[in-house]
């Protein structure tokens, strides 16, 4: 029992500091990516839902932690789209119930792990498919493509362009 409880203390590990220049690059990428998605949503796809809450978390990964495996393009795109499909399926079968929400998140994690595309915001995309309300439910099986797939592609293009402007950044690490 002592060993088990001892694991909960964590370890004293030095955490790297982020310099102001790196923080500014992250800000520029996140602002540019979200601004483009918001502009497309308002001006071009005004009849479609394009802004989804999971995009905020995706922005943190691809702009502030671009070296993370969770931030790599295959993880961002396929992890999100597959998870959104799981969420839509759960909603279609069980409606917007607590069981459906729990299954959407847990099954999306399972699918992402089995396909080697783990992207934490993907689980949020699955949950939004179930709990997102009428505007999301009306999209049905389009939800994984628009807004999830299209939004991820827009953010990835911006991440590739912005992250590689900085001399010390390289994105992606792999596809």
PDB file of C-alpha atoms in Angstrom:
ATOM      1  CA  UNK A   1       0.000   0.000   0.000  1.00  0.00           C
ATOM      2  CA  UNK A   2       2.895   2.352   0.800  1.00  0.00           C
ATOM      3  CA  UNK A   3       4.336   1.871  -2.695  1.00  0.00           C
ATOM      4  CA  UNK A   4       0.954   2.499  -4.259  1.00  0.00           C
ATOM      5  CA  UNK A   5       0.388   5.709  -2.304  1.00  0.00           C
ATOM      6  CA  UNK A   6       3.998   6.767  -2.902  1.00  0.00           C
ATOM      7  CA  UNK A   7       3.364   6.848  -6.655  1.00  0.00           C
ATOM      8  CA  UNK A   8       0.849   9.646  -6.098  1.00  0.00           C
ATOM      9  CA  UNK A   9       3.519  12.020  -4.784  1.00  0.00           C
ATOM     10  CA  UNK A  10       5.065  12.375  -8.213  1.00  0.00           C
ATOM     11  CA  UNK A  11       8.719  13.163  -8.750  1.00  0.00           C
ATOM     12  CA  UNK A  12      10.714  16.346  -8.469  1.00  0.00           C
ATOM     13  CA  UNK A  13      11.573  16.981 -12.082  1.00  0.00           C
ATOM     14  CA  UNK A  14      12.929  20.256 -13.395  1.00  0.00           C
ATOM     15  CA  UNK A  15      10.504  21.765 -15.875  1.00  0.00           C
ATOM     16  CA  UNK A  16      11.905  23.650 -18.832  1.00  0.00           C
ATOM     17  CA  UNK A  17      11.060  27.338 -19.017  1.00  0.00           C
ATOM     18  CA  UNK A  18       9.518  28.776 -22.136  1.00  0.00           C
ATOM     19  CA  UNK A  19      11.159  31.980 -23.320  1.00  0.00           C
ATOM     20  CA  UNK A  20       9.161  35.006 -24.365  1.00  0.00           C
ATOM     21  CA  UNK A  21      10.107  34.530 -28.033  1.00  0.00           C
ATOM     22  CA  UNK A  22       8.794  30.969 -28.097  1.00  0.00           C
ATOM     23  CA  UNK A  23       5.635  32.108 -26.308  1.00  0.00           C
ATOM     24  CA  UNK A  24       5.176  34.815 -28.965  1.00  0.00           C
ATOM     25  CA  UNK A  25       5.484  32.250 -31.779  1.00  0.00           C
ATOM     26  CA  UNK A  26       2.870  30.109 -30.027  1.00  0.00           C
ATOM     27  CA  UNK A  27       0.585  33.123 -29.693  1.00  0.00           C
ATOM     28  CA  UNK A  28       1.021  34.048 -33.362  1.00  0.00           C
ATOM     29  CA  UNK A  29       0.202  30.513 -34.504  1.00  0.00           C
ATOM     30  CA  UNK A  30      -2.822  30.125 -32.233  1.00  0.00           C
ATOM     31  CA  UNK A  31      -4.162  33.557 -33.146  1.00  0.00           C
ATOM     32  CA  UNK A  32      -3.660  33.004 -36.881  1.00  0.00           C
ATOM     33  CA  UNK A  33      -5.174  29.521 -36.879  1.00  0.00           C
ATOM     34  CA  UNK A  34      -8.243  30.440 -34.848  1.00  0.00           C
ATOM     35  CA  UNK A  35      -8.707  33.743 -36.692  1.00  0.00           C
ATOM     36  CA  UNK A  36      -8.701  31.914 -40.025  1.00  0.00           C
ATOM     37  CA  UNK A  37     -11.218  29.331 -38.807  1.00  0.00           C
ATOM     38  CA  UNK A  38     -13.457  32.071 -37.380  1.00  0.00           C
ATOM     39  CA  UNK A  39     -13.223  34.086 -40.595  1.00  0.00           C
ATOM     40  CA  UNK A  40     -14.031  31.048 -42.741  1.00  0.00           C
ATOM     41  CA  UNK A  41     -16.944  30.229 -40.461  1.00  0.00           C
ATOM     42  CA  UNK A  42     -18.357  33.764 -40.602  1.00  0.00           C
ATOM     43  CA  UNK A  43     -17.686  34.683 -44.223  1.00  0.00           C
ATOM     44  CA  UNK A  44     -17.448  31.548 -46.296  1.00  0.00           C
ATOM     45  CA  UNK A  45     -19.236  28.762 -44.464  1.00  0.00           C
ATOM     46  CA  UNK A  46     -21.803  30.856 -42.620  1.00  0.00           C
ATOM     47  CA  UNK A  47     -24.389  28.088 -42.900  1.00  0.00           C
ATOM     48  CA  UNK A  48     -22.037  25.475 -41.409  1.00  0.00           C
ATOM     49  CA  UNK A  49     -20.716  25.014 -37.906  1.00  0.00           C
ATOM     50  CA  UNK A  50     -16.918  25.308 -38.120  1.00  0.00           C
ATOM     51  CA  UNK A  51     -15.884  26.361 -34.620  1.00  0.00           C
ATOM     52  CA  UNK A  52     -15.655  23.539 -32.090  1.00  0.00           C
ATOM     53  CA  UNK A  53     -14.359  23.702 -28.517  1.00  0.00           C
ATOM     54  CA  UNK A  54     -11.785  20.967 -29.068  1.00  0.00           C
ATOM     55  CA  UNK A  55      -9.937  23.302 -31.469  1.00  0.00           C
ATOM     56  CA  UNK A  56      -8.750  25.337 -28.478  1.00  0.00           C
ATOM     57  CA  UNK A  57      -6.945  22.310 -27.076  1.00  0.00           C
ATOM     58  CA  UNK A  58      -5.612  21.400 -30.517  1.00  0.00           C
ATOM     59  CA  UNK A  59      -4.178  24.921 -30.742  1.00  0.00           C
ATOM     60  CA  UNK A  60      -2.273  24.426 -27.482  1.00  0.00           C
ATOM     61  CA  UNK A  61      -0.663  21.267 -28.826  1.00  0.00           C
ATOM     62  CA  UNK A  62       0.239  22.301 -32.366  1.00  0.00           C
ATOM     63  CA  UNK A  63       1.404  25.830 -31.524  1.00  0.00           C
ATOM     64  CA  UNK A  64       2.761  25.592 -27.960  1.00  0.00           C
ATOM     65  CA  UNK A  65       4.024  21.985 -27.999  1.00  0.00           C
ATOM     66  CA  UNK A  66       4.715  21.239 -31.688  1.00  0.00           C
ATOM     67  CA  UNK A  67       7.305  18.575 -30.811  1.00  0.00           C
ATOM     68  CA  UNK A  68       4.726  16.479 -28.917  1.00  0.00           C
ATOM     69  CA  UNK A  69       3.637  13.222 -30.550  1.00  0.00           C
ATOM     70  CA  UNK A  70       0.039  14.329 -29.878  1.00  0.00           C
ATOM     71  CA  UNK A  71       0.637  17.414 -32.066  1.00  0.00           C
ATOM     72  CA  UNK A  72       1.829  15.624 -35.192  1.00  0.00           C
ATOM     73  CA  UNK A  73      -0.409  15.899 -38.277  1.00  0.00           C
ATOM     74  CA  UNK A  74      -1.529  12.265 -38.441  1.00  0.00           C
ATOM     75  CA  UNK A  75      -2.529  12.390 -34.774  1.00  0.00           C
ATOM     76  CA  UNK A  76      -4.323  15.725 -35.111  1.00  0.00           C
ATOM     77  CA  UNK A  77      -6.298  14.827 -38.221  1.00  0.00           C
ATOM     78  CA  UNK A  78      -6.990  11.124 -37.841  1.00  0.00           C
ATOM     79  CA  UNK A  79      -7.306  11.130 -34.051  1.00  0.00           C
ATOM     80  CA  UNK A  80      -9.888  13.903 -34.258  1.00  0.00           C
ATOM     81  CA  UNK A  81     -11.836  12.558 -37.236  1.00  0.00           C
ATOM     82  CA  UNK A  82     -11.946   8.969 -35.970  1.00  0.00           C
ATOM     83  CA  UNK A  83     -13.025  10.156 -32.534  1.00  0.00           C
ATOM     84  CA  UNK A  84     -15.731  12.336 -34.045  1.00  0.00           C
ATOM     85  CA  UNK A  85     -17.009   9.274 -35.936  1.00  0.00           C
ATOM     86  CA  UNK A  86     -17.119   7.321 -32.683  1.00  0.00           C
ATOM     87  CA  UNK A  87     -19.043  10.157 -31.051  1.00  0.00           C
ATOM     88  CA  UNK A  88     -21.579  10.373 -33.861  1.00  0.00           C
ATOM     89  CA  UNK A  89     -22.072   6.602 -33.727  1.00  0.00           C
ATOM     90  CA  UNK A  90     -22.645   6.695 -29.971  1.00  0.00           C
ATOM     91  CA  UNK A  91     -25.169   9.502 -30.359  1.00  0.00           C
ATOM     92  CA  UNK A  92     -26.962   7.701 -33.198  1.00  0.00           C
ATOM     93  CA  UNK A  93     -27.249   4.503 -31.134  1.00  0.00           C
ATOM     94  CA  UNK A  94     -27.895   5.845 -27.629  1.00  0.00           C
ATOM     95  CA  UNK A  95     -28.834   9.516 -27.915  1.00  0.00           C
ATOM     96  CA  UNK A  96     -27.424  12.209 -25.651  1.00  0.00           C
ATOM     97  CA  UNK A  97     -27.287  10.039 -22.543  1.00  0.00           C
ATOM     98  CA  UNK A  98     -24.634   9.779 -19.835  1.00  0.00           C
ATOM     99  CA  UNK A  99     -23.816   6.263 -21.064  1.00  0.00           C
ATOM    100  CA  UNK A 100     -23.391   7.527 -24.627  1.00  0.00           C
ATOM    101  CA  UNK A 101     -21.073  10.318 -23.458  1.00  0.00           C
ATOM    102  CA  UNK A 102     -18.933   7.926 -21.421  1.00  0.00           C
ATOM    103  CA  UNK A 103     -18.765   5.467 -24.313  1.00  0.00           C
ATOM    104  CA  UNK A 104     -17.897   8.197 -26.821  1.00  0.00           C
ATOM    105  CA  UNK A 105     -14.896   9.349 -24.801  1.00  0.00           C
ATOM    106  CA  UNK A 106     -13.669   5.893 -23.782  1.00  0.00           C
ATOM    107  CA  UNK A 107     -14.148   4.296 -27.198  1.00  0.00           C
ATOM    108  CA  UNK A 108     -12.445   7.232 -28.915  1.00  0.00           C
ATOM    109  CA  UNK A 109      -9.429   6.705 -26.657  1.00  0.00           C
ATOM    110  CA  UNK A 110      -9.439   3.002 -27.543  1.00  0.00           C
ATOM    111  CA  UNK A 111      -9.676   3.722 -31.279  1.00  0.00           C
ATOM    112  CA  UNK A 112      -6.918   6.353 -31.157  1.00  0.00           C
ATOM    113  CA  UNK A 113      -4.602   4.026 -29.239  1.00  0.00           C
ATOM    114  CA  UNK A 114      -5.242   1.111 -31.595  1.00  0.00           C
ATOM    115  CA  UNK A 115      -4.619   3.305 -34.663  1.00  0.00           C
ATOM    116  CA  UNK A 116      -1.599   5.070 -33.125  1.00  0.00           C
ATOM    117  CA  UNK A 117      -3.249   8.476 -33.578  1.00  0.00           C
ATOM    118  CA  UNK A 118      -3.726   9.650 -29.981  1.00  0.00           C
ATOM    119  CA  UNK A 119      -4.714  13.322 -29.927  1.00  0.00           C
ATOM    120  CA  UNK A 120      -6.325  14.331 -26.592  1.00  0.00           C
ATOM    121  CA  UNK A 121      -8.692  16.891 -28.170  1.00  0.00           C
ATOM    122  CA  UNK A 122     -10.073  13.995 -30.210  1.00  0.00           C
ATOM    123  CA  UNK A 123     -11.844  12.710 -27.104  1.00  0.00           C
ATOM    124  CA  UNK A 124     -13.385  16.172 -26.739  1.00  0.00           C
ATOM    125  CA  UNK A 125     -14.570  15.991 -30.360  1.00  0.00           C
ATOM    126  CA  UNK A 126     -16.254  12.670 -29.538  1.00  0.00           C
ATOM    127  CA  UNK A 127     -17.922  14.134 -26.462  1.00  0.00           C
ATOM    128  CA  UNK A 128     -19.086  17.207 -28.400  1.00  0.00           C
ATOM    129  CA  UNK A 129     -20.688  14.885 -30.987  1.00  0.00           C
ATOM    130  CA  UNK A 130     -22.926  13.531 -28.228  1.00  0.00           C
ATOM    131  CA  UNK A 131     -23.389  16.530 -25.925  1.00  0.00           C
ATOM    132  CA  UNK A 132     -23.052  19.340 -28.473  1.00  0.00           C
ATOM    133  CA  UNK A 133     -26.739  20.039 -28.934  1.00  0.00           C
ATOM    134  CA  UNK A 134     -28.995  20.399 -31.927  1.00  0.00           C
ATOM    135  CA  UNK A 135     -26.534  22.285 -34.156  1.00  0.00           C
ATOM    136  CA  UNK A 136     -24.049  19.410 -33.880  1.00  0.00           C
ATOM    137  CA  UNK A 137     -26.628  16.633 -34.021  1.00  0.00           C
ATOM    138  CA  UNK A 138     -28.115  18.061 -37.242  1.00  0.00           C
ATOM    139  CA  UNK A 139     -24.754  17.572 -38.955  1.00  0.00           C
ATOM    140  CA  UNK A 140     -24.921  13.821 -38.366  1.00  0.00           C
ATOM    141  CA  UNK A 141     -22.140  11.982 -40.185  1.00  0.00           C
ATOM    142  CA  UNK A 142     -20.935  15.273 -41.704  1.00  0.00           C
ATOM    143  CA  UNK A 143     -19.649  16.340 -38.272  1.00  0.00           C
ATOM    144  CA  UNK A 144     -16.370  14.362 -38.579  1.00  0.00           C
ATOM    145  CA  UNK A 145     -15.677  16.070 -41.945  1.00  0.00           C
ATOM    146  CA  UNK A 146     -17.035  19.581 -41.323  1.00  0.00           C
ATOM    147  CA  UNK A 147     -16.178  21.001 -38.823  1.00  0.00           C
ATOM    148  CA  UNK A 148     -13.655  18.507 -37.405  1.00  0.00           C
ATOM    149  CA  UNK A 149     -11.674  17.431 -40.484  1.00  0.00           C
ATOM    150  CA  UNK A 150     -11.809  20.801 -42.235  1.00  0.00           C
ATOM    151  CA  UNK A 151     -10.886  22.703 -39.076  1.00  0.00           C
ATOM    152  CA  UNK A 152      -7.958  20.394 -38.350  1.00  0.00           C
ATOM    153  CA  UNK A 153      -6.638  20.815 -41.883  1.00  0.00           C
ATOM    154  CA  UNK A 154      -6.846  24.605 -41.642  1.00  0.00           C
ATOM    155  CA  UNK A 155      -5.037  24.615 -38.289  1.00  0.00           C
ATOM    156  CA  UNK A 156      -2.373  22.189 -39.535  1.00  0.00           C
ATOM    157  CA  UNK A 157      -1.604  24.330 -42.588  1.00  0.00           C
ATOM    158  CA  UNK A 158      -1.214  27.382 -40.350  1.00  0.00           C
ATOM    159  CA  UNK A 159       0.923  25.377 -37.878  1.00  0.00           C
ATOM    160  CA  UNK A 160       3.254  24.221 -40.647  1.00  0.00           C
ATOM    161  CA  UNK A 161       3.621  27.761 -41.985  1.00  0.00           C
ATOM    162  CA  UNK A 162       4.018  29.586 -38.650  1.00  0.00           C
ATOM    163  CA  UNK A 163       6.054  27.041 -36.675  1.00  0.00           C
ATOM    164  CA  UNK A 164       8.687  26.788 -39.389  1.00  0.00           C
ATOM    165  CA  UNK A 165       9.211  30.554 -39.506  1.00  0.00           C
ATOM    166  CA  UNK A 166      11.098  30.351 -36.197  1.00  0.00           C
ATOM    167  CA  UNK A 167      14.672  29.111 -36.599  1.00  0.00           C
ATOM    168  CA  UNK A 168      14.474  26.896 -33.521  1.00  0.00           C
ATOM    169  CA  UNK A 169      11.165  25.202 -34.427  1.00  0.00           C
ATOM    170  CA  UNK A 170      10.503  22.360 -36.806  1.00  0.00           C
ATOM    171  CA  UNK A 171       7.011  21.158 -37.556  1.00  0.00           C
ATOM    172  CA  UNK A 172       6.033  18.469 -38.162  1.00  0.00           C
ATOM    173  CA  UNK A 173       8.481  16.027 -36.627  1.00  0.00           C
ATOM    174  CA  UNK A 174       6.791  13.265 -38.640  1.00  0.00           C
ATOM    175  CA  UNK A 175       3.607  12.772 -40.609  1.00  0.00           C
TER     176      UNK A 175
END
